[in-house]
Amino acid sequence: MNKDHFLEVRGLKKYFDADRPSLFSREARYVHAVDGVDFTLRHSEVIALVGESGCGKSTLALLLMGLEEPTEGVISFDGRDITHLNDRERKAVRRKIQMVFQDPYESLNPTQTIEEIINEPLVVHGIGNNKNERDERVIKAMEDSGLKPAEVYLKRFPHELSGGQRQRVVIAAALVLEPEILLADEPVSMLDVSIRAEIINLLAELRITRQIAVIFITHDLGSVGFFADRVAVMYLGRIVEIGTMLEVLEKPQHPYTKALLSVIPVPNPRLRHERIILQGETPNPIDVPTGCRFHPRCPVAMATCKASDPPFVSFGKTHQAACLLLVK
Amino acid sequence: METTAQAPEIQNQWVSRLQGFWRTFSRNRIGLVGLAMLIVIILMAIFAPVIAPYDSSSSASVKIDDVYNPPSSTHWFGTDDAGQDVFSNFIFGSRVSLTVGFFAAFISIIIGGLLGLVAGFFGGRMENFLMRFTDIMLVIPDLPLMVVIVALTKPSLLNIIFVIGLLGWTTTARVVRSQTLAVKSRKFVLRARAVGAGRGHIISRHILPLVMPILVVQAVLVVSLAILNESALSFLGLGDPTALSWGQMLNYAFGRGAMSIGAWWALLFPGFGIVWVVLGLTLLGQGLEQVLNPRLETHHLMAGRPVVRGEAREDAEKPTGKNPLLEVRNLSINYVNEGKPPARAVENISFTLKEGELIGLVGESGCGKTTLMLSLLRLLPSAGQIVNGRVFFNGKDLTALSEEEINAVRWKDISIVFQGAMNALNPVRTVGDQIQEAIIKHLPGFPHDQRLQERVVELLDLVGIAADHKDHYPHQYSGGMRQRAMIAMALACNPQVIIADEPTTALDVMIQAQILELLDSLRKKLGLAIIFVTHDLGVVAEMCDRVLVMYGGVTAEYADVDAIYNEPRHPYTQELIKAFPDLTKPKKKLSSIPGYPPRLDALPAGCRFAPRCPLAFDRCHTEQPPLHELSNSQSAAHIASCHLLEASK
Amino acid sequence: MNRTRALLRKIGWAIFTILFVIVLNFFLFRVLPGDPARAGIRDPRLKKEAIEMLRVRFGLDKPVINCFESLNPIQLGSCTVNPLDTQFFIYVRNLFQGELGISYHTNRPVADILAERLWNTVLLIGAGQILSIIIGVVFGVFAAWKARTAIDFAAVMSSLLVWSLPTFWLAIILLFWGSNNGLPLAGKATPGSSSLPLLQQWADIGRHMLLPTLTYTIVYMGEYTLIMRSSLMDVLSEDYILTAKAKGLSTFQILKDHALKNAMLPLVTVIAINLGFTVAGAIQIETVFSWPGLGLAIFEAVGRRDFPVLQGAFLLIAVAVIFANLIADLTYNFLDPRVKTE
């Protein structure tokens, strides 16, 4: 195992049971939520996982957090296999990997004060010998998350804060454990445009000040441009293209990435351009198309795409895409 | 160590929470009345020997003349079949009824609460088994079962308490389970798990605090049911003959001739006791429900408020000569708040819409853009009120129309594509049905036959939905299809203007692009004028001709799309564009706007953007800036409200 | 396809529940203190032989269930009884033949006694349910539509009040009132009315039904009003009502075409769950008005310690409620397209 690879995911799969098509059918059906994902994360690296809803990115996040058990595959962290752990081992790993959820309105318990929310992880893990020590950590986490001055917020309840402030509380509650990896699942999609930049800037700062690696999950390629080191594009349970941010944004190889990039609105009417609009919607992950799973919507699909699953083709050291057109 | 250090802290928090609860509860009249009624009866039960004029067991000296005496000064409530004082028995009866009610309810609540919590939290087989058992017990009629059990055992008070308690837990189990399930599926529980919290911690810190309010309300209900059940059992002759409850009093009176003698007092007063307690509990429960699980008691059919006009100006009476399709002039909307000054949600907004034009209305959540759109068709919620300004459509002032007249304009001339199409379509009617409803309403001459069906198919085809989906229900559509169906419905009566209120919010980027392309092509094909409401600057840049940027209910800037993006004059517009991620310039650090948009109930005194504005100076904090015309060109007016622009006028 | 499965599962559960009730019913009457033979035939003047004869006649001499007595671990395996010759087996076998035993009091078959009574109870509950639902829905609609007005407040408060009334007490009060207004006080028909023409017979029954039905209606309409109100409030604050309003539909059209059906769906579930509780009302009402239904049968059986009748009546009521519940449940599935087209 490569020492540089801090978090490593190999052949990860998660199938959920689906309803049988009919009462007397014997055929078991599965939702192929995550269907063979490989990637690695280095120390204090920011990787963006991009895809539409139904591409499996949220399930992937739950698998990485150990909140769902994978059907197949291996997740290793710091050289240790953490795919299946018992409760005690899992708890120890959770200290190192923390998560920020999409909806800051829903991810805070309305009956707890901000202090209780941020203090809770310390209580759970039995960190800090006395109240003063815990208070210090709580206040440091809050100020690092931009809740300054912390005293103003301590005794408040979530409903008294704005969306942006709540998302900062969620981040503070993750930081208070001093994690090494932060999983951010659509952390800004519910926030106003003027607030989004602040949260993204905050996450970007953390990786510099605290050396935290960030897995940034989003449906919006547009928001990853500034701070992701690498970008992985997902479609229907798989990664179809992965590379450094500039490689993916400037030289996209997979037709799906190209289409996704083309529909991102550009905030300048003088730069209106032709968009590649894919028809239809992401297929149901119960009946995954044969061959290349993107072929039914692919604007440049060939006859062979229906038959064979495309392998990854490399472009340079860091850039890979899975498309038959790229196979020479 | 850990726990002892935490204990007083937690205790203080509970005390402060109880104080907070009491503050809200003490403003709830229904709940207070119920509580008062209950306290009266509890005091009566406690001090029964002091209050009662006669000892309840002193029937030794009863003479035949004492039986069924009407109310008098010596016997306020008259006497019963045994010649006893009804008033005294009434007072002592409260003890029995309350004892049974509270103890039985205690048993029910403990069993039901535990079963519901365990079933809801642990799920799986355990849940299945427990809930099936609960379902079975729920279906079995409880009073007959109680009757059977009490009839087969000794009818002592203790037995009655246990029978009522052991059979009365089913609804509690169901209620607690569904609440537990609901809480358990909420994101903050998932977050607690991600933090590393174990089951015990999650139950005690996250599930219980949110189940408790429901359980408290349920407990009050269970007590009242237990009291009603006890009285019914006693009345049916299954009460403890040694404990004279109100139900038992009624049993004796009814069974021993009170009816035929006409001794109404023996029948009336014990019943009053039961009604008093149960009503007190019910009112208390209602009050607690309103306090602990508050609901918004408003809906879309509540009567709206009449349009009022502040300072009606002479020139504002008529549309301007140019006669655009839609002209909004100086429109202001308030939200009326009982006991507080009205919130100024929208103030002095003006814009025009020409035929075939697409205007973008941009602003963050809470900036009043949806309020503005709803007011155009007078669809404001009941607290909203147009307090100034006019809306001219084809020269007609929509704010001056009667309810019937505006109903004729709605959908026929101006239709709306709502945000989040899931709830904008009625879930129990087919999509085709909902589309044809609009046609039937507004085009009475349209033939109600095959032609109508063809028209619906035609409309669906226009938005890219296959004809065989016509008779499907909204839940069978995907999010993108529902939005398309909504657009088809908006086109049903060939309107001239479509208001699209955040039509792509919550949709995936690719579906969003599909919908935008659809709207754009329809605009070109049908010559529609569209008002596009959004918070997404990128979308506006892609589609719109003109843009109105709103901030805190007022116009920040109003100009051509090119001017907004390339020569923004208002600091808010400038900052907003800088904060928007631009993929053509990756690696560029996003600039953010510090602070948060103002709340409508706490608007700043001067410019509403001043607290966040990087360029603000003293005047901005005290004086609201007027709208400055920045371009003389009639066709491409450029307006912004900022004190800095005064010089350039 | 899943719908068929859900349907079969529901029917299966109803059958299971009925079986559960049968077993429960049997054991309640054997396990709880008070030997039915001693309790029912407790005339001290009877000789020991006479009691024994009665025991044989009512089948009480047989063992309760195979090996029931030998559950004691020491005697485990010492069971010698023919499983087909136990009280339980005979009870179940008789049940399937429609026999519910013989009344201690009248010596008539319980099934015959209850058969006469069942339809009277169904008539009372049916009429009362229909009336209380109609009135509850109408009041609830007005309360929700005119939310936060005096009409709403009055509707909610009066609903809470009638909900708090003990059923039997309201029945007594109405009986008092009726007795002063010349209404019949007891029973289902005036004695001797069976010789009258059919139409007059029905009118007579109707007059007898008036007060019981009124009591029933008043007691249950409050709950339906409150449920309808809250359900309609929820529906009326949905986005699709705003859509309907934007479409230019009138208030009446919106209520009729977009709100009522959606709001009624939860009511169907509540009616189903409520059936078990409404039987409680029927027992009390029938007792006060001497309405010859199952409730009165229960009341009388309790007074006379006539356990076979009590047992039979309880079983019949339970099965009827389970059945009605199943029907309401299936109706809901049929009405709600979200379930129907799943």
mmCIF file of N, CA and C in Angstrom, chain B residues 548-615:
data_model
loop_
_atom_site.group_PDB
_atom_site.id
_atom_site.type_symbol
_atom_site.label_atom_id
_atom_site.label_comp_id
_atom_site.label_asym_id
_atom_site.label_seq_id
_atom_site.Cartn_x
_atom_site.Cartn_y
_atom_site.Cartn_z
ATOM 1 N N LEU B 548 -33.605 42.645 -12.782
ATOM 2 C CA LEU B 548 -33.908 43.458 -11.613
ATOM 3 C C LEU B 548 -33.270 42.771 -10.416
ATOM 4 N N VAL B 549 -32.295 43.431 -9.787
ATOM 5 C CA VAL B 549 -31.645 42.857 -8.615
ATOM 6 C C VAL B 549 -32.313 43.422 -7.370
ATOM 7 N N MET B 550 -32.845 42.533 -6.544
ATOM 8 C CA MET B 550 -33.511 42.993 -5.316
ATOM 9 C C MET B 550 -32.635 42.697 -4.114
ATOM 10 N N TYR B 551 -32.711 43.589 -3.131
ATOM 11 C CA TYR B 551 -32.025 43.308 -1.867
ATOM 12 C C TYR B 551 -32.891 43.806 -0.716
ATOM 13 N N GLY B 552 -33.219 42.941 0.198
ATOM 14 C CA GLY B 552 -34.001 43.329 1.374
ATOM 15 C C GLY B 552 -35.314 44.021 1.017
ATOM 16 N N GLY B 553 -35.953 43.614 -0.076
ATOM 17 C CA GLY B 553 -37.265 44.142 -0.425
ATOM 18 C C GLY B 553 -37.249 45.370 -1.305
ATOM 19 N N VAL B 554 -36.064 45.902 -1.606
ATOM 20 C CA VAL B 554 -36.018 47.086 -2.469
ATOM 21 C C VAL B 554 -35.199 46.788 -3.719
ATOM 22 N N THR B 555 -35.320 47.669 -4.709
ATOM 23 C CA THR B 555 -34.526 47.553 -5.922
ATOM 24 C C THR B 555 -33.095 47.939 -5.602
ATOM 25 N N ALA B 556 -32.148 47.060 -5.904
ATOM 26 C CA ALA B 556 -30.752 47.467 -5.814
ATOM 27 C C ALA B 556 -30.363 48.044 -7.168
ATOM 28 N N GLU B 557 -30.656 47.271 -8.209
ATOM 29 C CA GLU B 557 -30.263 47.722 -9.543
ATOM 30 C C GLU B 557 -31.205 47.118 -10.568
ATOM 31 N N TYR B 558 -31.469 47.887 -11.632
ATOM 32 C CA TYR B 558 -32.377 47.430 -12.678
ATOM 33 C C TYR B 558 -31.787 47.869 -14.008
ATOM 34 N N ALA B 559 -31.409 46.915 -14.848
ATOM 35 C CA ALA B 559 -30.710 47.296 -16.081
ATOM 36 C C ALA B 559 -30.731 46.162 -17.083
ATOM 37 N N ASP B 560 -30.151 46.408 -18.252
ATOM 38 C CA ASP B 560 -29.947 45.356 -19.243
ATOM 39 C C ASP B 560 -28.991 44.313 -18.682
ATOM 40 N N VAL B 561 -29.137 43.093 -19.181
ATOM 41 C CA VAL B 561 -28.319 42.024 -18.632
ATOM 42 C C VAL B 561 -26.821 42.308 -18.811
ATOM 43 N N ASP B 562 -26.469 42.890 -19.956
ATOM 44 C CA ASP B 562 -25.055 43.151 -20.194
ATOM 45 C C ASP B 562 -24.508 44.178 -19.204
ATOM 46 N N ALA B 563 -25.307 45.190 -18.935
ATOM 47 C CA ALA B 563 -24.861 46.232 -18.000
ATOM 48 C C ALA B 563 -24.704 45.661 -16.597
ATOM 49 N N ILE B 564 -25.634 44.773 -16.204
ATOM 50 C CA ILE B 564 -25.569 44.201 -14.861
ATOM 51 C C ILE B 564 -24.266 43.433 -14.665
ATOM 52 N N TYR B 565 -23.860 42.683 -15.675
ATOM 53 C CA TYR B 565 -22.674 41.847 -15.489
ATOM 54 C C TYR B 565 -21.374 42.567 -15.822
ATOM 55 N N ASN B 566 -21.449 43.508 -16.751
ATOM 56 C CA ASN B 566 -20.194 44.136 -17.167
ATOM 57 C C ASN B 566 -19.998 45.540 -16.625
ATOM 58 N N GLU B 567 -21.097 46.251 -16.299
ATOM 59 C CA GLU B 567 -20.920 47.553 -15.651
ATOM 60 C C GLU B 567 -21.857 47.678 -14.468
ATOM 61 N N PRO B 568 -21.775 46.772 -13.488
ATOM 62 C CA PRO B 568 -22.674 46.897 -12.338
ATOM 63 C C PRO B 568 -22.350 48.164 -11.563
ATOM 64 N N ARG B 569 -23.384 48.894 -11.127
ATOM 65 C CA ARG B 569 -23.133 50.146 -10.441
ATOM 66 C C ARG B 569 -23.403 50.052 -8.953
ATOM 67 N N HIS B 570 -24.316 49.165 -8.562
ATOM 68 C CA HIS B 570 -24.631 49.058 -7.137
ATOM 69 C C HIS B 570 -23.623 48.120 -6.460
ATOM 70 N N PRO B 571 -23.109 48.493 -5.295
ATOM 71 C CA PRO B 571 -22.112 47.640 -4.634
ATOM 72 C C PRO B 571 -22.614 46.210 -4.403
ATOM 73 N N TYR B 572 -23.912 46.045 -4.151
ATOM 74 C CA TYR B 572 -24.423 44.687 -3.911
ATOM 75 C C TYR B 572 -24.268 43.845 -5.175
ATOM 76 N N THR B 573 -24.665 44.404 -6.316
ATOM 77 C CA THR B 573 -24.529 43.666 -7.572
ATOM 78 C C THR B 573 -23.071 43.306 -7.806
ATOM 79 N N GLN B 574 -22.200 44.280 -7.572
ATOM 80 C CA GLN B 574 -20.771 44.038 -7.793
ATOM 81 C C GLN B 574 -20.263 42.887 -6.921
ATOM 82 N N GLU B 575 -20.634 42.934 -5.642
ATOM 83 C CA GLU B 575 -20.151 41.903 -4.713
ATOM 84 C C GLU B 575 -20.735 40.543 -5.052
ATOM 85 N N LEU B 576 -22.010 40.534 -5.427
ATOM 86 C CA LEU B 576 -22.690 39.279 -5.729
ATOM 87 C C LEU B 576 -22.017 38.593 -6.918
ATOM 88 N N ILE B 577 -21.662 39.367 -7.908
ATOM 89 C CA ILE B 577 -21.027 38.780 -9.097
ATOM 90 C C ILE B 577 -19.639 38.259 -8.743
ATOM 91 N N LYS B 578 -18.945 38.985 -7.869
ATOM 92 C CA LYS B 578 -17.612 38.527 -7.466
ATOM 93 C C LYS B 578 -17.699 37.223 -6.660
ATOM 94 N N ALA B 579 -18.814 37.055 -5.930
ATOM 95 C CA ALA B 579 -18.950 35.863 -5.091
ATOM 96 C C ALA B 579 -19.356 34.639 -5.899
ATOM 97 N N PHE B 580 -19.763 34.855 -7.142
ATOM 98 C CA PHE B 580 -20.256 33.728 -7.943
ATOM 99 C C PHE B 580 -19.085 32.995 -8.575
ATOM 100 N N PRO B 581 -18.976 31.675 -8.371
ATOM 101 C CA PRO B 581 -17.823 30.967 -8.931
ATOM 102 C C PRO B 581 -17.854 31.005 -10.456
ATOM 103 N N ASP B 582 -16.737 31.341 -11.056
ATOM 104 C CA ASP B 582 -16.656 31.468 -12.505
ATOM 105 C C ASP B 582 -15.630 30.463 -13.009
ATOM 106 N N LEU B 583 -16.121 29.464 -13.762
ATOM 107 C CA LEU B 583 -15.222 28.397 -14.193
ATOM 108 C C LEU B 583 -14.238 28.867 -15.246
ATOM 109 N N THR B 584 -14.545 30.015 -15.861
ATOM 110 C CA THR B 584 -13.585 30.521 -16.833
ATOM 111 C C THR B 584 -12.363 31.089 -16.127
ATOM 112 N N LYS B 585 -12.514 31.296 -14.821
ATOM 113 C CA LYS B 585 -11.357 31.777 -14.064
ATOM 114 C C LYS B 585 -11.142 30.874 -12.859
ATOM 115 N N PRO B 586 -10.723 29.615 -13.088
ATOM 116 C CA PRO B 586 -10.481 28.750 -11.937
ATOM 117 C C PRO B 586 -9.283 29.256 -11.152
ATOM 118 N N LYS B 587 -9.120 28.774 -9.964
ATOM 119 C CA LYS B 587 -8.025 29.160 -9.076
ATOM 120 C C LYS B 587 -8.212 30.550 -8.493
ATOM 121 N N LYS B 588 -9.213 31.285 -9.013
ATOM 122 C CA LYS B 588 -9.430 32.616 -8.467
ATOM 123 C C LYS B 588 -10.165 32.476 -7.141
ATOM 124 N N LYS B 589 -9.671 33.130 -6.129
ATOM 125 C CA LYS B 589 -10.319 33.021 -4.832
ATOM 126 C C LYS B 589 -11.682 33.714 -4.880
ATOM 127 N N LEU B 590 -12.676 33.060 -4.310
ATOM 128 C CA LEU B 590 -14.006 33.663 -4.300
ATOM 129 C C LEU B 590 -14.039 34.775 -3.279
ATOM 130 N N SER B 591 -14.650 35.880 -3.653
ATOM 131 C CA SER B 591 -14.783 36.920 -2.637
ATOM 132 C C SER B 591 -16.157 36.751 -2.015
ATOM 133 N N SER B 592 -16.230 36.940 -0.719
ATOM 134 C CA SER B 592 -17.511 36.710 -0.071
ATOM 135 C C SER B 592 -18.041 38.021 0.493
ATOM 136 N N ILE B 593 -19.353 38.074 0.666
ATOM 137 C CA ILE B 593 -19.961 39.248 1.277
ATOM 138 C C ILE B 593 -20.137 38.936 2.752
ATOM 139 N N PRO B 594 -19.485 39.673 3.620
ATOM 140 C CA PRO B 594 -19.627 39.358 5.049
ATOM 141 C C PRO B 594 -21.053 39.615 5.525
ATOM 142 N N GLY B 595 -21.417 38.976 6.605
ATOM 143 C CA GLY B 595 -22.732 39.229 7.191
ATOM 144 C C GLY B 595 -23.846 38.499 6.460
ATOM 145 N N TYR B 596 -25.087 38.838 6.814
ATOM 146 C CA TYR B 596 -26.246 38.132 6.299
ATOM 147 C C TYR B 596 -27.311 39.120 5.849
ATOM 148 N N PRO B 597 -28.184 38.705 4.929
ATOM 149 C CA PRO B 597 -29.260 39.608 4.502
ATOM 150 C C PRO B 597 -30.101 40.033 5.701
ATOM 151 N N PRO B 598 -30.700 41.219 5.651
ATOM 152 C CA PRO B 598 -31.468 41.696 6.807
ATOM 153 C C PRO B 598 -32.748 40.900 6.974
ATOM 154 N N ARG B 599 -33.190 40.784 8.226
ATOM 155 C CA ARG B 599 -34.495 40.181 8.484
ATOM 156 C C ARG B 599 -35.558 41.255 8.329
ATOM 157 N N LEU B 600 -36.710 40.840 7.795
ATOM 158 C CA LEU B 600 -37.755 41.828 7.497
ATOM 159 C C LEU B 600 -38.243 42.547 8.750
ATOM 160 N N ASP B 601 -38.152 41.864 9.909
ATOM 161 C CA ASP B 601 -38.640 42.530 11.127
ATOM 162 C C ASP B 601 -37.545 43.361 11.788
ATOM 163 N N ALA B 602 -36.359 43.398 11.173
ATOM 164 C CA ALA B 602 -35.286 44.205 11.766
ATOM 165 C C ALA B 602 -34.495 44.870 10.646
ATOM 166 N N LEU B 603 -35.183 45.713 9.860
ATOM 167 C CA LEU B 603 -34.517 46.357 8.742
ATOM 168 C C LEU B 603 -33.650 47.493 9.254
ATOM 169 N N PRO B 604 -32.468 47.651 8.644
ATOM 170 C CA PRO B 604 -31.630 48.779 9.057
ATOM 171 C C PRO B 604 -32.286 50.122 8.689
ATOM 172 N N ALA B 605 -31.852 51.169 9.402
ATOM 173 C CA ALA B 605 -32.517 52.461 9.230
ATOM 174 C C ALA B 605 -32.260 53.074 7.853
ATOM 175 N N GLY B 606 -31.027 52.993 7.393
ATOM 176 C CA GLY B 606 -30.705 53.658 6.126
ATOM 177 C C GLY B 606 -30.823 52.706 4.966
ATOM 178 N N CYS B 607 -29.765 52.637 4.154
ATOM 179 C CA CYS B 607 -29.710 51.690 3.043
ATOM 180 C C CYS B 607 -29.721 50.283 3.628
ATOM 181 N N ARG B 608 -30.526 49.412 3.034
ATOM 182 C CA ARG B 608 -30.661 48.070 3.623
ATOM 183 C C ARG B 608 -29.404 47.227 3.429
ATOM 184 N N PHE B 609 -28.558 47.617 2.511
ATOM 185 C CA PHE B 609 -27.332 46.869 2.276
ATOM 186 C C PHE B 609 -26.169 47.429 3.096
ATOM 187 N N ALA B 610 -26.359 48.611 3.678
ATOM 188 C CA ALA B 610 -25.251 49.310 4.335
ATOM 189 C C ALA B 610 -24.455 48.445 5.321
ATOM 190 N N PRO B 611 -25.122 47.624 6.178
ATOM 191 C CA PRO B 611 -24.330 46.863 7.154
ATOM 192 C C PRO B 611 -23.330 45.895 6.516
ATOM 193 N N ARG B 612 -23.552 45.505 5.262
ATOM 194 C CA ARG B 612 -22.640 44.558 4.624
ATOM 195 C C ARG B 612 -21.808 45.216 3.536
ATOM 196 N N CYS B 613 -22.073 46.490 3.278
ATOM 197 C CA CYS B 613 -21.478 47.135 2.110
ATOM 198 C C CYS B 613 -20.034 47.545 2.387
ATOM 199 N N PRO B 614 -19.103 47.171 1.510
ATOM 200 C CA PRO B 614 -17.696 47.562 1.730
ATOM 201 C C PRO B 614 -17.484 49.059 1.522
ATOM 202 N N LEU B 615 -18.412 49.737 0.824
ATOM 203 C CA LEU B 615 -18.214 51.144 0.492
ATOM 204 C C LEU B 615 -19.086 52.075 1.335
#
